[in-house]
Coordinates of C-alpha atoms in Angstrom, one line a residue:
M441 CA 128.0 109.7 86.9
L442 CA 130.1 110.5 90.0
K443 CA 132.3 113.4 89.0
S444 CA 134.1 114.2 92.4
L445 CA 134.3 112.9 95.9
S446 CA 135.4 114.9 98.9
I447 CA 136.0 113.2 102.3
R448 CA 136.8 114.8 105.5
N449 CA 137.8 113.0 108.9
V450 CA 136.4 109.5 108.0
V451 CA 138.2 106.9 110.2
L452 CA 141.8 107.1 108.6
I453 CA 141.1 109.7 106.0
D454 CA 142.1 113.1 107.0
S455 CA 141.2 115.1 103.8
L456 CA 140.7 113.7 100.3
D457 CA 139.4 115.3 97.2
I458 CA 139.4 113.3 94.1
D459 CA 137.8 113.8 90.6
F460 CA 136.6 111.0 88.4
S461 CA 135.9 110.5 84.9
G462 CA 133.9 108.0 82.8
G463 CA 134.8 104.5 81.8
L464 CA 136.3 101.8 84.0
I465 CA 138.0 103.2 87.2
V466 CA 140.0 100.9 89.2
L467 CA 141.0 101.1 92.9
T468 CA 143.8 98.9 94.3
G469 CA 145.9 98.8 97.3
E470 CA 147.3 96.4 100.0
T471 CA 144.7 94.7 102.3
G472 CA 144.1 97.2 105.1
A473 CA 145.0 100.2 103.1
G474 CA 141.6 101.7 103.5
K475 CA 139.6 100.6 100.4
S476 CA 136.6 99.8 102.6
I477 CA 136.8 103.3 104.0
L478 CA 136.1 104.7 100.5
L479 CA 133.3 102.6 100.0
D480 CA 131.9 103.4 103.5
S481 CA 132.2 107.1 102.7
L482 CA 130.1 106.6 99.3
G483 CA 127.7 104.5 101.2
L484 CA 126.9 107.6 103.5
L485 CA 125.8 109.4 100.3
L486 CA 123.6 106.4 99.5
G487 CA 121.7 106.6 102.8
N488 CA 123.7 103.9 104.6
R489 CA 123.8 103.8 108.6
A490 CA 125.9 106.5 109.8
E491 CA 127.9 106.0 113.1
S492 CA 129.8 108.4 115.2
S493 CA 132.6 105.9 115.2
L494 CA 133.3 106.7 111.7
I495 CA 134.7 110.0 112.7
R496 CA 138.3 110.4 112.6
I497 CA 140.0 110.2 116.1
G498 CA 140.9 113.7 117.4
T499 CA 138.1 115.3 115.3
D500 CA 134.6 116.1 116.2
K501 CA 133.0 116.2 112.7
L502 CA 133.1 114.2 109.4
S503 CA 131.7 115.1 106.0
V504 CA 131.4 113.5 102.7
T505 CA 130.4 115.3 99.6
G506 CA 129.7 113.8 96.0
V507 CA 129.1 115.7 92.9
F508 CA 127.1 113.8 90.2
E509 CA 126.5 114.5 86.6
V510 CA 123.2 113.0 85.5
A511 CA 121.5 112.4 82.1
D512 CA 118.4 114.2 81.2
D513 CA 116.3 111.0 81.4
N514 CA 117.4 110.1 84.8
K515 CA 114.4 109.3 87.0
I516 CA 115.9 111.6 89.7
Y517 CA 114.5 114.6 88.1
E518 CA 110.9 113.4 88.5
L519 CA 111.5 112.4 92.2
A520 CA 113.2 115.9 92.9
K521 CA 110.3 117.6 91.3
E522 CA 107.9 115.6 93.5
Y523 CA 109.6 116.8 96.5
D524 CA 110.2 120.4 95.4
L525 CA 113.9 120.0 95.1
D526 CA 116.0 122.2 92.7
I527 CA 118.3 120.8 90.0
D528 CA 120.3 123.2 87.9
G529 CA 123.3 121.4 86.4
D530 CA 125.2 118.9 88.6
I531 CA 123.8 117.4 91.8
I532 CA 125.7 117.8 95.0
I533 CA 124.9 115.7 97.8
K534 CA 126.6 116.4 101.3
R535 CA 126.3 114.5 104.6
T536 CA 127.8 115.4 107.8
I537 CA 127.9 113.6 111.3
T538 CA 129.3 115.2 114.4
A539 CA 130.6 113.6 117.4
D540 CA 127.3 114.4 119.5
R541 CA 125.5 112.5 116.8
K542 CA 124.0 115.4 115.1
K543 CA 123.5 114.5 111.5
K544 CA 122.6 116.6 108.4
I545 CA 122.1 115.8 104.8
W546 CA 122.0 118.4 101.9
F547 CA 120.8 117.8 98.3
N548 CA 122.0 120.8 96.5
D549 CA 121.9 123.1 99.5
Q550 CA 118.5 121.8 100.6
L551 CA 118.1 119.9 103.8
I552 CA 116.6 116.6 103.2
S553 CA 115.7 113.4 105.3
L554 CA 117.6 110.1 105.2
K555 CA 114.7 108.3 103.8
L556 CA 114.5 110.8 100.8
L557 CA 118.3 110.6 100.3
K558 CA 117.9 106.7 99.8
E559 CA 115.2 107.3 97.3
L560 CA 117.2 109.9 95.5
S561 CA 120.7 108.3 95.5
S562 CA 119.2 104.9 94.3
N563 CA 119.0 106.5 90.8
L564 CA 122.6 107.6 90.9
I565 CA 124.8 104.9 92.1
E566 CA 124.5 101.0 92.7
I567 CA 127.0 99.2 94.7
H568 CA 127.7 95.5 94.3
G569 CA 129.8 94.1 97.0
Q570 CA 131.8 91.0 97.2
H571 CA 129.1 89.4 99.4
D572 CA 126.2 90.5 97.3
N573 CA 125.9 87.0 95.8
Q574 CA 124.2 86.2 99.1
G575 CA 121.1 88.1 97.4
L576 CA 121.6 86.1 94.2
L577 CA 121.6 83.1 96.4
N578 CA 118.2 83.8 98.0
P579 CA 115.5 82.6 95.7
T580 CA 112.9 85.2 97.2
T581 CA 114.9 87.9 95.3
H582 CA 114.8 86.1 91.9
C583 CA 111.3 87.5 91.0
D584 CA 112.2 90.9 91.5
I585 CA 115.5 90.6 89.6
L586 CA 113.6 89.1 86.6
D587 CA 111.0 91.7 86.7
N588 CA 113.6 94.5 86.9
Y589 CA 115.2 93.0 83.9
G590 CA 111.9 92.8 82.0
C591 CA 110.6 96.3 82.5
Y592 CA 107.0 95.5 82.5
V593 CA 105.9 97.6 85.3
D594 CA 102.5 98.3 83.7
V595 CA 101.6 94.6 84.0
I596 CA 103.1 94.5 87.5
G597 CA 100.9 97.4 88.4
K598 CA 97.7 95.9 87.0
T599 CA 98.4 92.5 88.8
K600 CA 98.9 94.3 92.1
Q601 CA 95.8 96.3 91.9
A602 CA 93.8 93.2 90.8
Y603 CA 95.2 91.3 93.7
Q604 CA 94.3 94.0 96.2
Q605 CA 90.7 94.2 94.9
F606 CA 90.5 90.4 95.1
K607 CA 92.0 90.4 98.6
N608 CA 89.8 93.2 99.9
L609 CA 86.6 91.6 98.7
N610 CA 87.7 88.0 99.9
N611 CA 88.4 89.5 103.3
E612 CA 85.0 91.3 103.4
L613 CA 83.2 88.0 102.4
K614 CA 85.1 86.1 105.2
I615 CA 84.1 88.8 107.7
K616 CA 80.4 88.7 106.6
E617 CA 80.3 85.0 106.8
Q618 CA 81.4 85.2 110.3
E619 CA 78.9 87.7 111.1
L620 CA 76.3 85.7 109.7
A621 CA 77.3 82.6 111.5
K622 CA 77.4 84.4 114.7
A623 CA 74.0 86.1 113.9
K624 CA 72.5 82.8 113.3
E625 CA 73.6 81.6 116.6
D626 CA 72.0 84.7 118.2
E627 CA 68.8 84.4 116.0
E628 CA 66.5 83.4 118.9
N629 CA 67.9 86.0 121.3
L630 CA 67.6 88.7 118.5
C631 CA 63.8 87.9 118.1
H632 CA 63.3 88.1 121.8
W633 CA 65.2 91.2 122.2
V634 CA 63.4 93.0 119.4
K635 CA 60.0 91.9 120.6
E636 CA 60.7 92.9 124.1
L637 CA 62.0 96.4 123.0
E638 CA 59.1 96.8 120.6
K639 CA 56.7 96.1 123.4
V640 CA 58.3 98.5 125.7
A641 CA 58.7 101.1 122.8
P642 CA 61.2 103.4 124.6
Q643 CA 61.5 107.0 123.5
K644 CA 64.5 109.3 123.5
G645 CA 64.2 111.7 126.4
E646 CA 61.6 109.6 128.1
E647 CA 63.5 109.0 131.2
E648 CA 63.9 112.8 131.8
N649 CA 60.2 113.4 131.3
L650 CA 59.2 110.6 133.6
R651 CA 61.6 112.0 136.2
S652 CA 60.2 115.4 135.9
R653 CA 56.5 114.1 136.1
R654 CA 57.4 112.0 139.1
S655 CA 58.8 115.0 140.8
E656 CA 55.7 117.0 140.0
L657 CA 53.3 114.4 141.4
M658 CA 55.4 113.8 144.4
N659 CA 55.1 117.6 145.3
A660 CA 51.5 118.1 144.0
E661 CA 50.1 119.4 147.3
K662 CA 53.0 122.1 147.6
I663 CA 52.6 123.0 143.9
I664 CA 48.8 123.3 144.2
E665 CA 49.1 125.5 147.4
K666 CA 51.6 128.0 145.7
L667 CA 49.7 128.2 142.7
N668 CA 46.5 128.9 144.6
S669 CA 48.5 131.7 146.5
A670 CA 49.5 133.2 143.1
Y671 CA 45.9 133.0 141.9
S672 CA 44.6 134.8 145.1
A673 CA 47.5 137.6 144.6
L674 CA 46.4 138.1 141.0
N675 CA 42.5 137.7 141.1
G676 CA 41.5 137.9 144.7
G677 CA 40.0 140.8 146.8
N678 CA 42.2 143.8 146.3
S679 CA 44.3 141.9 143.9
V680 CA 46.9 143.1 141.3
L681 CA 44.5 142.7 138.4
E682 CA 41.9 145.1 140.3
Q683 CA 44.7 147.5 141.1
I684 CA 45.9 147.7 137.5
S685 CA 42.3 148.0 136.2
K686 CA 41.9 151.0 138.4
A687 CA 45.2 152.5 137.2
R688 CA 44.2 152.0 133.7
N689 CA 40.8 153.6 134.1
A690 CA 42.5 156.7 135.9
V691 CA 44.9 157.1 133.1
S692 CA 42.1 156.9 130.6
R693 CA 40.1 159.6 132.1
A694 CA 43.2 161.7 132.2
N695 CA 43.7 161.1 128.4
E696 CA 40.1 162.2 127.8
I697 CA 41.1 165.8 129.3
V698 CA 44.5 166.1 127.6
N699 CA 43.5 164.7 124.3
G700 CA 45.3 161.1 124.6
K701 CA 48.6 162.7 125.9
Y702 CA 49.1 159.5 128.0
A703 CA 47.9 156.9 125.5
E704 CA 51.3 155.1 125.7
I705 CA 50.9 154.6 129.4
E706 CA 47.3 153.5 129.0
Q707 CA 48.3 151.1 126.4
N708 CA 50.9 149.5 128.6
L709 CA 48.4 149.1 131.3
E710 CA 46.1 147.4 129.0
N711 CA 48.8 145.1 127.9
A712 CA 49.6 144.3 131.4
L713 CA 46.1 143.4 132.2
Y714 CA 45.9 141.1 129.1
T715 CA 49.1 139.2 130.2
L716 CA 48.2 139.0 133.8
N717 CA 44.7 137.5 132.8
D718 CA 46.7 135.0 130.6
A719 CA 48.8 134.0 133.6
V720 CA 45.7 133.6 135.8
E721 CA 44.0 131.3 133.2
Q722 CA 47.3 129.2 132.9
I723 CA 47.3 128.9 136.6
E724 CA 43.8 127.7 136.7
N725 CA 44.4 125.2 133.9
N726 CA 47.8 123.8 135.3
S727 CA 46.1 123.5 138.9
A728 CA 43.5 121.4 137.2
D729 CA 46.0 119.2 135.6
I730 CA 47.9 118.4 138.9
S731 CA 47.1 115.0 139.9
L732 CA 47.1 113.5 143.4
N733 CA 46.7 110.1 142.1
Q734 CA 49.3 107.7 143.9
N735 CA 48.7 105.2 141.1
E736 CA 50.2 107.5 138.4
I737 CA 53.3 107.7 140.6
D738 CA 53.5 103.9 141.0
N739 CA 53.1 103.5 137.0
I740 CA 55.9 105.9 136.5
E741 CA 58.3 104.1 139.0
T742 CA 57.4 100.8 137.4
R743 CA 58.1 102.2 133.8
L744 CA 61.5 103.6 135.0
F745 CA 62.5 100.4 136.7
L746 CA 61.6 98.5 133.3
L747 CA 63.8 101.1 131.2
R748 CA 66.7 100.9 133.5
D749 CA 66.5 97.0 133.4
L750 CA 66.5 97.1 129.7
A751 CA 69.4 99.7 129.5
K752 CA 71.4 97.4 131.9
K753 CA 70.7 94.2 129.9
H754 CA 71.9 96.0 126.6
Q755 CA 74.7 97.8 128.4
T756 CA 73.6 101.0 127.1
D757 CA 71.9 104.3 128.3
I758 CA 68.1 104.6 128.5
D759 CA 68.1 107.3 125.9
L760 CA 70.0 105.0 123.6
L761 CA 67.3 102.2 123.8
P762 CA 65.6 103.4 120.7
E763 CA 68.8 103.2 118.8
K764 CA 69.6 99.5 120.2
L765 CA 66.1 98.6 119.0
K766 CA 67.1 99.7 115.6
E767 CA 70.5 98.1 115.7
L768 CA 68.9 94.7 116.9
S769 CA 66.1 95.2 114.1
N770 CA 68.8 95.8 111.5
A771 CA 70.7 92.8 112.6
L772 CA 67.7 90.7 112.3
N773 CA 66.8 91.9 108.9
S774 CA 70.5 91.3 107.8
L775 CA 70.2 87.8 109.1
Q776 CA 67.2 87.3 107.0
K777 CA 68.6 88.9 104.0
G778 CA 72.2 87.6 104.9
E779 CA 72.4 84.7 102.4
D780 CA 71.3 87.0 99.5
C781 CA 74.0 89.6 100.5
L782 CA 76.6 86.7 100.7
A783 CA 75.6 85.3 97.3
E784 CA 76.1 88.8 95.6
L785 CA 79.4 89.1 97.5
R786 CA 80.6 85.7 96.5
Q787 CA 79.9 86.6 92.8
N788 CA 82.0 89.9 93.3
V789 CA 84.7 87.7 94.8
A790 CA 84.8 85.2 91.9
K791 CA 84.8 88.0 89.3
S792 CA 87.8 89.9 91.1
R793 CA 89.5 86.5 91.4
A794 CA 89.1 85.9 87.6
E795 CA 90.4 89.4 86.9
Y796 CA 93.5 88.7 89.1
I797 CA 94.1 85.3 87.4
K798 CA 93.9 87.1 83.9
N799 CA 96.5 89.8 84.8
A800 CA 98.6 87.2 86.7
E801 CA 98.6 85.1 83.6
E802 CA 99.7 87.9 81.5
L803 CA 102.5 88.7 84.0
S804 CA 103.6 85.1 83.8
K805 CA 103.9 85.1 80.0
K806 CA 106.0 88.3 80.1
R807 CA 108.2 86.7 82.8
Q808 CA 108.4 83.5 80.5
A809 CA 109.7 85.7 77.7
T810 CA 111.9 87.7 79.8
A811 CA 113.5 84.5 81.5
Q812 CA 114.3 83.3 77.9
K813 CA 115.8 86.5 77.2
L814 CA 117.8 86.7 80.2
D815 CA 118.9 83.0 80.0
K816 CA 120.1 83.6 76.6
S817 CA 121.9 86.8 77.6
I818 CA 123.6 85.0 80.6
M819 CA 124.7 82.1 78.4
K820 CA 126.5 84.5 76.1
E821 CA 128.4 85.8 79.1
L822 CA 129.5 82.5 80.4
P823 CA 132.0 81.4 77.8
P824 CA 134.3 84.5 78.1
L825 CA 134.1 84.0 81.9
K826 CA 135.6 80.5 81.2
M827 CA 132.3 78.6 82.0
E828 CA 131.7 77.3 78.5
K829 CA 130.0 74.2 79.9
A830 CA 127.8 75.9 82.4
V831 CA 124.0 76.3 81.9
F832 CA 121.8 79.0 83.4
K833 CA 118.2 78.7 83.3
T834 CA 115.4 80.8 85.1
S835 CA 112.7 78.4 86.3
L836 CA 109.1 79.6 86.8
I837 CA 106.7 77.5 89.1
Q838 CA 103.1 78.5 89.6
K839 CA 102.4 78.8 93.3
D840 CA 99.6 77.1 95.2
E841 CA 96.5 79.6 95.7
T842 CA 97.4 80.1 99.3
Q843 CA 100.8 81.7 98.2
W844 CA 99.2 84.1 95.6
G845 CA 100.2 87.7 96.1
E846 CA 100.3 91.1 94.4
K847 CA 103.5 90.0 92.4
G848 CA 101.4 87.2 90.8
R849 CA 101.6 83.3 91.1
D850 CA 105.0 82.8 90.0
A851 CA 107.9 81.3 91.9
V852 CA 111.2 82.3 90.1
C853 CA 114.3 80.4 90.8
F854 CA 117.8 80.7 89.0
E855 CA 119.0 77.2 88.2
V856 CA 122.5 76.1 86.9
S857 CA 124.3 73.3 85.8
T858 CA 128.1 73.7 85.9
N859 CA 129.2 70.5 84.3
P860 CA 128.1 68.5 81.3
N861 CA 125.4 65.8 81.8
T862 CA 124.6 67.0 85.3
P863 CA 121.2 67.8 86.3
M864 CA 119.9 71.5 86.8
G865 CA 119.8 72.5 90.4
A866 CA 119.1 75.8 92.4
L867 CA 121.8 78.3 92.1
N868 CA 122.6 78.2 95.8
K869 CA 122.9 74.4 95.9
I870 CA 125.1 73.9 92.8
A871 CA 127.6 76.7 92.2
S872 CA 131.0 77.1 94.0
G873 CA 132.2 80.5 95.4
G874 CA 134.3 81.3 92.4
E875 CA 131.3 80.2 90.0
L876 CA 128.8 82.3 92.0
S877 CA 131.2 85.3 91.5
R878 CA 131.0 84.8 87.7
F879 CA 127.4 84.1 87.6
M880 CA 126.7 87.4 89.6
L881 CA 128.9 89.3 87.2
A882 CA 127.0 88.0 84.2
L883 CA 123.7 88.7 85.7
K884 CA 124.7 92.2 87.1
V885 CA 126.2 93.2 83.6
N886 CA 122.8 92.3 82.0
L887 CA 120.6 93.9 84.8
A888 CA 122.8 97.2 84.6
Q889 CA 121.8 97.7 81.1
Q890 CA 118.2 98.1 82.3
S891 CA 119.2 100.0 85.2
S892 CA 118.6 104.0 85.8
Q893 CA 121.9 104.3 87.8
E894 CA 124.8 105.8 85.8
T895 CA 127.5 104.7 88.2
L896 CA 128.1 101.0 89.1
I897 CA 130.7 100.1 91.9
F898 CA 131.9 96.5 92.1
D899 CA 133.6 95.7 95.2
E900 CA 136.0 92.8 94.9
I901 CA 133.6 90.5 93.0
D902 CA 136.6 88.9 91.3
T903 CA 137.4 87.2 94.7
G904 CA 138.2 83.6 94.4
I905 CA 139.2 83.7 90.7
G906 CA 142.5 84.4 88.9
G907 CA 144.3 83.9 85.6
A908 CA 142.5 83.8 82.3
T909 CA 139.2 83.8 84.3
A910 CA 140.1 87.2 86.0
E911 CA 141.2 88.6 82.7
A912 CA 137.7 87.6 81.1
V913 CA 136.0 89.4 84.1
G914 CA 138.3 92.5 83.3
E915 CA 137.4 92.4 79.8
R916 CA 133.6 92.2 80.6
L917 CA 133.8 95.1 82.9
S918 CA 135.6 97.1 80.5
R919 CA 132.9 96.7 77.8
L920 CA 130.3 97.4 80.5
A921 CA 132.2 100.6 81.2
Q922 CA 131.7 101.7 77.6
N923 CA 128.1 102.7 78.6
E924 CA 128.4 103.4 82.3
Q925 CA 130.8 104.6 84.8
V926 CA 132.1 101.6 86.5
L927 CA 134.1 101.6 89.8
V928 CA 136.0 98.4 90.6
V929 CA 137.8 97.7 93.9
T930 CA 140.1 94.7 93.0
H931 CA 143.1 92.7 93.9
S932 CA 143.3 91.1 90.6
P933 CA 146.0 92.4 88.2
Q934 CA 144.2 91.1 85.3
V935 CA 141.2 93.2 86.1
A936 CA 143.3 96.3 86.8
A937 CA 145.0 96.3 83.6
F938 CA 141.8 97.1 81.8
S939 CA 141.2 100.4 83.7
N940 CA 140.8 103.7 82.1
E941 CA 141.7 105.4 85.4
H942 CA 143.6 103.8 88.1
F943 CA 143.7 104.9 91.7
K944 CA 145.9 103.5 94.5
V945 CA 145.0 103.4 98.0
E946 CA 147.8 103.9 100.3
K947 CA 148.1 104.0 104.2
N948 CA 151.0 106.1 105.7
T949 CA 152.0 106.6 109.4
T950 CA 153.8 109.8 110.4
N951 CA 154.5 110.7 114.0
N952 CA 152.3 107.8 115.1
I953 CA 149.4 109.3 113.1
T954 CA 147.9 106.9 110.3
T955 CA 146.2 108.3 107.3
T956 CA 144.8 106.8 104.2
N957 CA 145.1 108.6 100.8
L958 CA 144.0 107.9 97.2
I959 CA 146.5 108.5 94.6
K960 CA 145.8 108.8 90.8
L961 CA 148.4 106.6 89.0
S962 CA 150.2 107.8 85.9
P963 CA 150.6 105.2 83.1
S964 CA 154.0 104.1 84.3
E965 CA 152.7 104.2 87.9
K966 CA 149.9 102.0 86.9
I967 CA 152.4 99.3 85.4
E968 CA 154.4 99.5 88.7
E969 CA 151.1 99.0 90.9
I970 CA 150.1 96.0 88.6
A971 CA 153.6 94.4 89.0
R972 CA 153.4 94.8 92.6
M973 CA 150.0 92.9 92.6
L974 CA 151.6 90.1 90.4
A975 CA 154.9 89.8 92.5
G976 CA 154.2 91.0 96.0
E977 CA 156.4 93.1 98.2
K978 CA 159.6 92.7 96.1
I979 CA 158.9 93.8 92.5
T980 CA 160.9 91.9 89.7
K981 CA 161.9 92.7 86.2
E982 CA 159.7 89.8 85.1
A983 CA 156.8 91.1 87.0
R984 CA 157.1 94.6 85.4
A985 CA 157.3 93.0 82.0
A986 CA 154.1 90.8 82.8
A987 CA 152.3 93.9 83.9
T988 CA 153.4 96.0 80.7
V989 CA 152.2 92.9 78.6
L990 CA 148.8 93.1 80.6
V991 CA 148.3 96.8 80.2
N992 CA 149.5 97.4 76.6
K993 CA 147.2 94.6 75.2
D994 CA 144.8 96.1 72.7
N995 CA 141.9 95.5 74.9
A996 CA 141.1 98.6 76.9
P997 CA 138.5 100.8 75.2
T998 CA 138.8 104.6 75.2
L999 CA 136.8 106.8 77.4
F1000 CA 133.1 107.5 76.4

């Protein structure tokens, strides 16, 4: 629960430190006193949008700090562990905003992001505003509301997983069908292209080899001339071979005299002779291989032209033509085997569809049972709220297959009948404003019992109702507060009378400076405030007496 709230420089609030207990906590005050500022401040701790316009005029920074006491089974512990956040005792959340739009958020002195703040704080506080019935009016939210009440997350998870599997396989099937249809249109071209490329039989690196060979042929005479010159130098009259041979013989004879002292020199000269003889042989062989045939050059030019033409046709490089042949061959094979592949894929789609339907049907059964439970609970709440003749019913309708999704096949709609013998209709079509507030309270009260939040805030949800109905709303909020911390912003004296703690929001102006303050009322001050709410600006003895009767009724529970 929220233990304390510290606010600095938020709009009209200069400095405010307030401690809260459990039970039903009521905030009252005249219109414009600043109750919304308190909720805006709390909203900052929940991750609501922060604007520099919230900073009090004349200051350059605002801050809001909340201290929370949480139960051991609160989901926030798991989330904090996931993000390596420390929790030892109470949780302290602080948020600051400066005039130059610098914003920081701390969770127990550890800086966190706005996105993470929203995740964490969703397990601490839930605010129900006076306009939240718009969510209740929107049928698209009804399915989530029912599921949250039912707490069957495992079935929802299995349905979601089955739908994703079905969706992925079905999308794959559509893509394969489109590919096969396109391939069939290109079948004649594919056959022609494959035959054409197979006939040419391009090889990787062929272009470079052809270019090299062509260059060699075009310079054949020059190459032969140079090789002949090299041959003559090595093996002609007075050649290198002859000179090295003489040198080797001379060193050999010297070795005979000095008993092989120069053996290494002799061996090196011997190796040189062998190497040069190999070079001479290679020159002879390569000279013989050089062709002066013009026809070979023409053939190479023709081959290069053909390869370039194919590469241009298939919009690729010549070196990649072998891969293009493989790709086209695979496409042709896929076309020929496509129907078999599609048949298998269709079977898989049918299996995944059946699996999804099985899980969706199980989810529908859970929802049907939960809907009956919710309807029964809501109906119990309506008589105390002075709606004895009203009927609430959760309607489930199976969607068309085109509207199936990861949440199953059900369309959920809250329907009501507010008068006897009148047909049921959608909540947003039938209920009036005051009736909506009471339906919402009944729904929120039941949902709160399944919620992980330990603090619920109701902002003027009693708008549009009064008298005995307002008293019934106060009584219901009081009973809810026996298990939750409930903060209520209200203009209803009947609701305020049920409070365990009563705070008054006041606005004061001194020296042309206006500030908003929050004052905890004593029992006598509480009666005076409720009398003001009953009588208006001028409080009468009758109003005080009526306020005393409201407060002293034996209907307010003790603090938990």
